[in-house]
XYZ file of C-alpha atoms in Angstrom:
161
model
C -16.270 -5.539 -20.300
C -14.571 -4.532 -17.082
C -13.029 -8.457 -16.883
C -12.062 -8.481 -20.349
C -8.851 -6.136 -21.186
C -10.049 -3.838 -23.830
C -8.484 -3.296 -27.219
C -9.755 -0.090 -28.140
C -7.341 2.590 -26.727
C -9.272 5.280 -25.040
C -11.726 2.724 -23.369
C -8.694 0.591 -22.069
C -7.350 3.882 -20.530
C -10.808 4.730 -18.592
C -10.668 0.792 -17.941
C -7.183 0.551 -16.541
C -7.810 4.171 -14.522
C -11.105 2.602 -13.107
C -9.247 -0.801 -11.944
C -6.541 0.945 -10.487
C -9.092 2.867 -8.371
C -10.433 -0.255 -7.106
C -7.324 -1.861 -6.366
C -6.157 1.027 -4.168
C -9.629 1.497 -2.666
C -10.095 -2.492 -1.611
C -7.238 -2.645 -0.483
C -7.791 0.560 1.825
C -11.200 -1.000 2.542
C -9.518 -3.981 3.597
C -6.851 -2.110 5.181
C -4.725 -4.698 3.531
C -1.184 -3.367 1.928
C -0.186 -7.015 0.422
C -1.698 -8.219 -2.405
C -1.168 -11.849 -3.962
C -2.581 -11.351 -7.693
C -2.616 -15.104 -8.348
C -5.419 -15.568 -5.843
C -8.923 -15.235 -6.723
C -9.745 -12.891 -4.484
C -13.205 -10.740 -4.865
C -11.201 -7.760 -5.843
C -10.523 -9.684 -9.094
C -13.787 -12.501 -9.373
C -17.142 -11.528 -9.298
C -18.952 -15.181 -8.490
C -22.721 -13.143 -9.375
C -21.701 -13.123 -12.734
C -19.030 -16.080 -13.170
C -16.513 -13.542 -14.275
C -12.597 -12.790 -13.043
C -9.766 -10.384 -14.609
C -7.135 -13.156 -16.039
C -3.763 -12.726 -14.043
C -2.327 -10.723 -17.160
C -5.052 -7.997 -16.756
C -4.020 -8.114 -12.863
C -0.433 -7.468 -13.790
C -1.319 -5.017 -16.366
C -3.163 -2.955 -13.716
C -0.528 -3.734 -10.699
C 2.398 -2.449 -13.001
C 0.348 0.418 -14.106
C 0.248 1.253 -10.319
C 3.785 0.778 -9.983
C 4.565 3.624 -12.168
C 2.779 5.886 -10.371
C 4.484 5.029 -7.103
C 1.401 2.992 -5.863
C 2.253 -0.700 -5.930
C 5.896 -2.555 -5.747
C 6.278 -6.403 -6.646
C 7.709 -8.211 -3.425
C 9.287 -11.008 -6.020
C 10.626 -11.455 -9.374
C 7.598 -13.003 -10.827
C 5.381 -10.218 -9.990
C 2.625 -12.068 -8.261
C 2.990 -10.710 -4.296
C 2.757 -6.941 -4.141
C 2.765 -3.924 -1.858
C -0.281 -1.687 -2.385
C 0.014 1.981 -1.265
C -3.250 3.795 -1.195
C -1.032 7.060 -0.581
C 2.386 7.095 -2.170
C 5.540 6.507 0.433
C 5.721 10.153 0.278
C 2.232 10.907 0.774
C 2.290 8.032 3.846
C 5.559 9.596 5.378
C 3.813 13.321 5.589
C 0.867 11.414 7.293
C 2.914 9.715 9.816
C 5.368 12.758 11.002
C 2.410 15.170 10.778
C 0.819 12.123 13.253
C 4.365 12.338 15.081
C 4.227 16.383 15.946
C 0.719 16.889 16.649
C 1.026 13.610 19.181
C 4.287 14.949 21.051
C 6.258 12.299 19.731
C 8.870 13.867 18.285
C 12.492 13.463 20.040
C 11.058 10.190 21.845
C 11.955 6.545 20.500
C 8.725 4.763 19.591
C 9.015 0.919 18.559
C 7.238 0.011 15.191
C 5.257 -2.270 16.653
C 3.730 0.671 18.859
C 3.209 3.102 15.776
C 1.338 -0.251 13.862
C -0.757 -1.646 16.285
C -0.291 0.113 19.759
C -3.273 1.875 21.537
C -1.998 5.560 20.983
C -2.462 5.005 16.895
C -6.234 3.340 17.404
C -8.069 5.233 14.490
C -4.905 6.565 12.355
C -5.036 5.580 8.946
C -1.711 3.670 9.225
C -2.859 1.524 12.405
C -2.200 -2.104 11.184
C -0.208 -1.279 8.518
C 2.207 -4.224 7.378
C 5.137 -3.568 9.102
C 7.532 -4.056 5.855
C 5.198 -0.975 4.570
C 5.838 1.067 7.632
C 9.672 0.402 7.577
C 9.509 2.229 4.040
C 7.643 4.678 5.311
C 9.965 5.798 7.670
C 12.855 5.507 5.208
C 11.311 8.362 3.131
C 10.707 9.898 6.453
C 14.451 9.683 7.406
C 15.453 10.136 4.263
C 14.163 13.733 4.246
C 15.678 14.161 8.353
C 12.590 13.692 9.644
C 13.235 10.781 11.782
C 16.317 8.092 12.683
C 15.703 4.197 12.504
C 17.089 2.724 15.701
C 17.619 -0.839 16.090
C 17.841 -1.950 19.543
C 17.180 -5.655 21.540
C 16.091 -7.198 19.014
C 13.346 -4.882 17.920
C 12.862 -1.627 15.786
C 11.905 1.934 16.580
C 12.315 5.419 15.329
C 12.839 8.546 16.876
C 11.135 11.699 15.033
C 12.063 15.066 14.526
C 10.105 18.503 14.115
């Protein structure tokens, strides 16, 4: 029943909650913020029992995640998605707390340094997709906690305390 969208309202709600948790946890475990729902990945396919969640079921789950700020479509067909295991405001708080704790305020850091540099190894945002990371920084910028800076074909950020 897990791979077939249920009809009974209560069962369907429970199923949706389970799928939402699975998608977020899977993407978090894989350290992968991007998801193409047309691809038969282990997330949506169980080869051992020859079952898979159909595309319309996948879209149902992703649209539910979108409503709670935990996913955003990247195309009009809603096939490619960004998945946030933390909402953008939660991510923004995590990144800002890291910057303050590590003395990175009033210093310009490149986006590359933040998502792939040695100083962020072990941080949850290390290795995060740069497009998602920019959205996190824009959330912080809207709070007045950082300023995005463009220079020499590169992008950086200056954090404020």
